[in-house]
Amino acid sequence: MEFPGLLFVISGPSGVGKGTLCKHLVNCEDNLHYSVSMTTRKPRAGEVNGKDYIFVDRESFLDKASAHEFVEWAEVYDNYYGTPWSELEAALVKGKDIILEIDTQGALQVKQKYPAAISVFILPPCEEELKARIKGRGSESPETMEKRLANLENELKVICEYDYAIINDSLEDALDKLKAIYTAEKCRTWRTLS
Ligand code: ADP
Ligand code: 5GP
């Protein structure tokens, strides 16, 4: 079963620029909407509850997971993150395109449950630049930054499961590539004719 809306899944190491790219893409494309995940992570300065994430405590997250309210969920860097299913499904049924920015564990769960999902892995130009970007964002303590960098190798192991890969060197070029993928997927014959 395929929904009229397109489900886009974006993953990549912490600090590679997923959030930046997704925000730009959503701003450029009228029918593309961002799915707001639920997390037990504490909000960063400037993050808004309900917009960046739905921030909850561990107990209520696990209650929702037991009640199968997530299409996928995973423990990432010592916190839980999950994609609520009901609103997402309602949007896809209506023909809205949705973008999920989730980790590799979650992306594989989505692909298994919904193979029509289009997955894109974002790569850094090199490890040094990735470190510089996480540091530049200023959101992580030295300890959480180490944890995020240490996960890089693990995440790269599953890159071949993704449909597309983009190196985010120049932001402009990477965004052009992401837009090209979105446009091409929208032009699939059955989508164009239905
Ligand atoms: P992620 O969502 O993957 O963790 P962010 O989107 O928060 O990463 O980006 C991390 C930092 O890198 C931010 O400060 C962002 O402005 C910066 N950034 C993103 N893309 C680029 C790029 N192509 N070149 C330089 N800096 C970038
Ligand atoms: P951050 O704490 O930097 O916002 O996100 C940490 C990691 O969690 C990133 O790799 C991000 O893609 C991932 N993530 C965010 N939301 C979800 C979600 O709903 N599910 C899963 N599995 N991962 C998520």
Short mmCIF file of C-alpha atoms and ligand atoms in Angstrom, two decimals:
data_model
loop_
_atom_site.label_atom_id
_atom_site.label_comp_id
_atom_site.label_asym_id
_atom_site.label_seq_id
_atom_site.Cartn_x
_atom_site.Cartn_y
_atom_site.Cartn_z
CA MET A 1 0.00 0.00 0.00
CA GLU A 2 1.39 3.40 -0.98
CA PHE A 3 0.09 6.73 0.26
CA PRO A 4 -0.45 9.62 -2.14
CA GLY A 5 2.05 11.73 -0.16
CA LEU A 6 5.77 11.06 -0.43
CA LEU A 7 7.71 10.05 2.67
CA PHE A 8 11.27 11.35 2.69
CA VAL A 9 13.77 10.06 5.29
CA ILE A 10 17.00 11.97 5.97
CA SER A 11 19.85 10.63 8.13
CA GLY A 12 23.50 11.37 8.68
CA PRO A 13 25.96 11.99 11.48
CA SER A 14 25.29 14.61 14.12
CA GLY A 15 26.39 18.06 12.92
CA VAL A 16 26.53 17.16 9.22
CA GLY A 17 23.81 19.69 8.38
CA LYS A 18 20.63 17.58 8.17
CA GLY A 19 18.52 20.10 10.06
CA THR A 20 19.86 22.99 8.02
CA LEU A 21 19.19 21.22 4.71
CA CYS A 22 15.72 20.02 5.75
CA LYS A 23 14.68 23.51 6.87
CA HIS A 24 15.80 25.02 3.55
CA LEU A 25 14.05 22.31 1.54
CA VAL A 26 10.78 22.67 3.47
CA ASN A 27 10.94 26.45 2.94
CA CYS A 28 11.34 25.95 -0.83
CA GLU A 29 8.66 23.30 -1.35
CA ASP A 30 5.01 24.17 -0.63
CA ASN A 31 3.74 20.61 -0.27
CA LEU A 32 6.61 19.36 1.89
CA HIS A 33 6.18 19.33 5.66
CA TYR A 34 8.47 18.47 8.53
CA SER A 35 7.40 15.73 10.94
CA VAL A 36 7.99 16.81 14.53
CA SER A 37 9.59 13.99 16.53
CA MET A 38 9.15 13.26 20.21
CA THR A 39 12.23 13.11 22.39
CA THR A 40 13.41 12.77 25.98
CA ARG A 41 16.38 15.05 25.21
CA LYS A 42 16.37 18.41 26.99
CA PRO A 43 15.60 21.40 24.73
CA ARG A 44 18.58 23.38 23.42
CA ALA A 45 18.61 27.17 23.70
CA GLY A 46 16.10 28.49 21.18
CA GLU A 47 14.32 25.18 20.59
CA VAL A 48 10.54 25.39 20.82
CA ASN A 49 8.34 22.59 22.19
CA GLY A 50 6.00 21.34 19.45
CA LYS A 51 8.05 22.96 16.68
CA ASP A 52 11.57 21.51 16.94
CA TYR A 53 10.56 18.48 18.97
CA ILE A 54 7.83 17.43 21.37
CA PHE A 55 9.83 17.21 24.60
CA VAL A 56 8.61 14.56 27.05
CA ASP A 57 9.98 12.62 30.02
CA ARG A 58 11.20 9.04 29.70
CA GLU A 59 8.15 7.54 31.37
CA SER A 60 5.61 9.09 29.01
CA PHE A 61 7.82 8.29 26.01
CA LEU A 62 7.96 4.61 26.96
CA ASP A 63 4.19 4.56 27.59
CA LYS A 64 3.63 5.83 24.05
CA ALA A 65 6.11 3.31 22.65
CA SER A 66 4.26 0.47 24.43
CA ALA A 67 0.98 1.76 23.01
CA HIS A 68 2.53 1.59 19.48
CA GLU A 69 2.12 5.31 18.91
CA PHE A 70 5.40 5.57 16.98
CA VAL A 71 6.11 4.37 13.44
CA GLU A 72 9.71 4.05 14.64
CA TRP A 73 11.67 4.92 17.72
CA ALA A 74 15.22 4.44 18.95
CA GLU A 75 17.65 5.29 21.70
CA VAL A 76 20.19 7.75 20.30
CA TYR A 77 23.02 9.27 22.36
CA ASP A 78 21.32 8.20 25.65
CA ASN A 79 17.93 9.70 24.81
CA TYR A 80 14.81 8.33 23.17
CA TYR A 81 13.55 9.74 19.89
CA GLY A 82 10.43 8.64 18.00
CA THR A 83 8.15 9.55 15.11
CA PRO A 84 4.46 9.76 16.11
CA TRP A 85 2.42 7.79 13.59
CA SER A 86 -1.19 9.06 13.55
CA GLU A 87 -0.59 12.64 12.33
CA LEU A 88 2.03 11.45 9.88
CA GLU A 89 -0.34 8.88 8.36
CA ALA A 90 -3.20 11.41 8.13
CA ALA A 91 -0.91 13.85 6.26
CA LEU A 92 0.34 11.20 3.81
CA VAL A 93 -3.24 10.04 3.14
CA LYS A 94 -4.16 13.64 2.24
CA GLY A 95 -1.27 13.77 -0.25
CA LYS A 96 1.06 15.91 1.82
CA ASP A 97 4.77 15.07 1.44
CA ILE A 98 6.58 14.57 4.73
CA ILE A 99 10.25 14.74 5.66
CA LEU A 100 11.64 12.79 8.62
CA GLU A 101 15.04 13.68 10.00
CA ILE A 102 15.89 10.54 11.97
CA ASP A 103 18.82 8.32 12.89
CA THR A 104 19.86 5.18 11.00
CA GLN A 105 18.08 2.77 13.39
CA GLY A 106 14.82 4.64 12.86
CA ALA A 107 15.32 4.95 9.10
CA LEU A 108 15.73 1.18 8.75
CA GLN A 109 12.53 0.61 10.75
CA VAL A 110 10.64 3.01 8.47
CA LYS A 111 12.00 1.33 5.32
CA GLN A 112 10.93 -2.06 6.65
CA LYS A 113 7.40 -0.92 7.46
CA TYR A 114 7.00 1.36 4.45
CA PRO A 115 9.35 0.42 1.59
CA ALA A 116 8.07 3.29 -0.59
CA ALA A 117 9.86 5.75 1.70
CA ILE A 118 12.72 7.58 -0.05
CA SER A 119 15.89 7.62 2.04
CA VAL A 120 18.81 10.04 1.77
CA PHE A 121 22.06 9.88 3.74
CA ILE A 122 23.97 13.14 4.27
CA LEU A 123 27.76 12.89 4.49
CA PRO A 124 30.32 15.42 5.70
CA PRO A 125 33.18 16.40 3.34
CA CYS A 126 35.60 15.04 5.99
CA GLU A 127 35.75 14.19 9.71
CA GLU A 128 37.55 17.43 10.63
CA GLU A 129 34.79 19.52 9.09
CA LEU A 130 32.16 17.47 10.95
CA LYS A 131 33.94 18.16 14.25
CA ALA A 132 34.15 21.86 13.39
CA ARG A 133 30.43 22.00 12.62
CA ILE A 134 29.34 20.32 15.87
CA LYS A 135 31.68 22.58 17.80
CA GLY A 136 30.51 25.65 15.87
CA ARG A 137 26.88 24.88 16.68
CA GLY A 138 27.84 25.21 20.33
CA SER A 139 25.09 22.88 21.52
CA GLU A 140 27.14 20.02 22.98
CA SER A 141 29.28 19.53 26.05
CA PRO A 142 32.71 17.92 25.37
CA GLU A 143 31.23 14.62 26.61
CA THR A 144 28.13 14.58 24.38
CA MET A 145 30.21 15.79 21.45
CA GLU A 146 32.55 12.80 21.88
CA LYS A 147 29.57 10.44 21.99
CA ARG A 148 28.19 11.92 18.77
CA LEU A 149 31.53 11.67 16.95
CA ALA A 150 32.13 8.12 18.19
CA ASN A 151 28.90 7.02 16.50
CA LEU A 152 30.09 8.10 13.05
CA GLU A 153 31.58 4.75 12.07
CA ASN A 154 28.45 2.87 13.16
CA GLU A 155 26.21 5.10 11.09
CA LEU A 156 28.38 4.79 7.99
CA LYS A 157 28.01 0.99 8.10
CA VAL A 158 24.42 1.19 6.89
CA ILE A 159 24.81 3.83 4.20
CA CYS A 160 24.25 1.27 1.42
CA GLU A 161 20.70 0.70 2.71
CA TYR A 162 19.86 4.26 1.62
CA ASP A 163 18.51 5.21 -1.81
CA TYR A 164 20.67 8.33 -2.14
CA ALA A 165 23.77 9.90 -0.59
CA ILE A 166 24.76 13.56 -0.66
CA ILE A 167 28.03 15.10 0.52
CA ASN A 168 27.19 18.36 2.29
CA ASP A 169 30.28 20.38 1.38
CA SER A 170 28.85 23.54 -0.16
CA LEU A 171 25.39 24.03 1.39
CA GLU A 172 24.07 25.42 -1.89
CA ASP A 173 25.21 22.39 -3.93
CA ALA A 174 23.89 19.93 -1.35
CA LEU A 175 20.52 21.69 -1.30
CA ASP A 176 20.36 21.60 -5.12
CA LYS A 177 20.95 17.85 -5.01
CA LEU A 178 18.28 17.32 -2.36
CA LYS A 179 15.82 19.38 -4.40
CA ALA A 180 16.70 17.36 -7.51
CA ILE A 181 15.96 14.10 -5.69
CA TYR A 182 12.64 15.44 -4.41
CA THR A 183 11.67 16.66 -7.87
CA ALA A 184 12.64 13.38 -9.53
CA GLU A 185 10.64 11.35 -7.01
CA LYS A 186 7.62 13.61 -7.56
CA CYS A 187 7.93 12.95 -11.32
CA ARG A 188 7.65 9.18 -11.05
CA THR A 189 5.12 8.12 -13.69
CA TRP A 190 2.50 6.75 -11.31
CA ARG A 191 2.63 9.89 -9.15
CA THR A 192 2.34 12.16 -12.16
CA LEU A 193 -0.63 10.23 -13.56
CA SER A 194 -2.52 9.68 -10.30
P1 ADP B 1 22.52 18.21 12.12
O1 ADP B 1 21.04 18.56 12.04
O2 ADP B 1 22.94 17.24 11.07
O3 ADP B 1 22.98 17.80 13.48
P2 ADP B 1 22.88 21.10 11.73
O4 ADP B 1 21.93 21.35 10.61
O5 ADP B 1 22.48 21.53 13.11
O6 ADP B 1 23.33 19.55 11.76
O7 ADP B 1 24.27 21.78 11.33
C1 ADP B 1 25.37 21.80 12.22
C2 ADP B 1 26.14 23.11 12.01
O8 ADP B 1 26.78 23.10 10.72
C3 ADP B 1 25.25 24.35 12.04
O9 ADP B 1 25.92 25.38 12.73
C4 ADP B 1 25.06 24.69 10.55
O10 ADP B 1 24.83 26.06 10.37
C5 ADP B 1 26.39 24.24 9.96
N1 ADP B 1 26.31 23.80 8.54
C6 ADP B 1 25.35 23.05 7.96
N2 ADP B 1 25.65 22.82 6.65
C7 ADP B 1 26.83 23.45 6.43
C8 ADP B 1 27.67 23.58 5.25
N3 ADP B 1 27.37 23.02 4.08
N4 ADP B 1 28.82 24.27 5.39
C9 ADP B 1 29.17 24.84 6.57
N5 ADP B 1 28.42 24.76 7.71
C10 ADP B 1 27.27 24.06 7.63
P1 5GP B 2 19.57 15.93 17.99
O1 5GP B 2 19.64 15.62 19.47
O2 5GP B 2 20.90 16.44 17.45
O3 5GP B 2 18.41 16.82 17.63
O4 5GP B 2 19.30 14.55 17.24
C1 5GP B 2 20.13 13.44 17.52
C2 5GP B 2 19.84 12.34 16.53
O5 5GP B 2 18.50 11.86 16.71
C3 5GP B 2 19.95 12.76 15.06
O6 5GP B 2 20.64 11.72 14.35
C4 5GP B 2 18.52 12.83 14.60
O7 5GP B 2 18.37 12.58 13.23
C5 5GP B 2 17.90 11.73 15.43
N1 5GP B 2 16.44 11.84 15.56
C6 5GP B 2 15.69 12.96 15.66
N2 5GP B 2 14.39 12.65 15.71
C7 5GP B 2 14.31 11.30 15.61
C8 5GP B 2 13.22 10.37 15.60
O8 5GP B 2 12.05 10.70 15.66
N3 5GP B 2 13.56 9.06 15.52
C9 5GP B 2 14.85 8.61 15.44
N4 5GP B 2 15.05 7.30 15.34
N5 5GP B 2 15.87 9.46 15.45
C10 5GP B 2 15.62 10.78 15.53
#
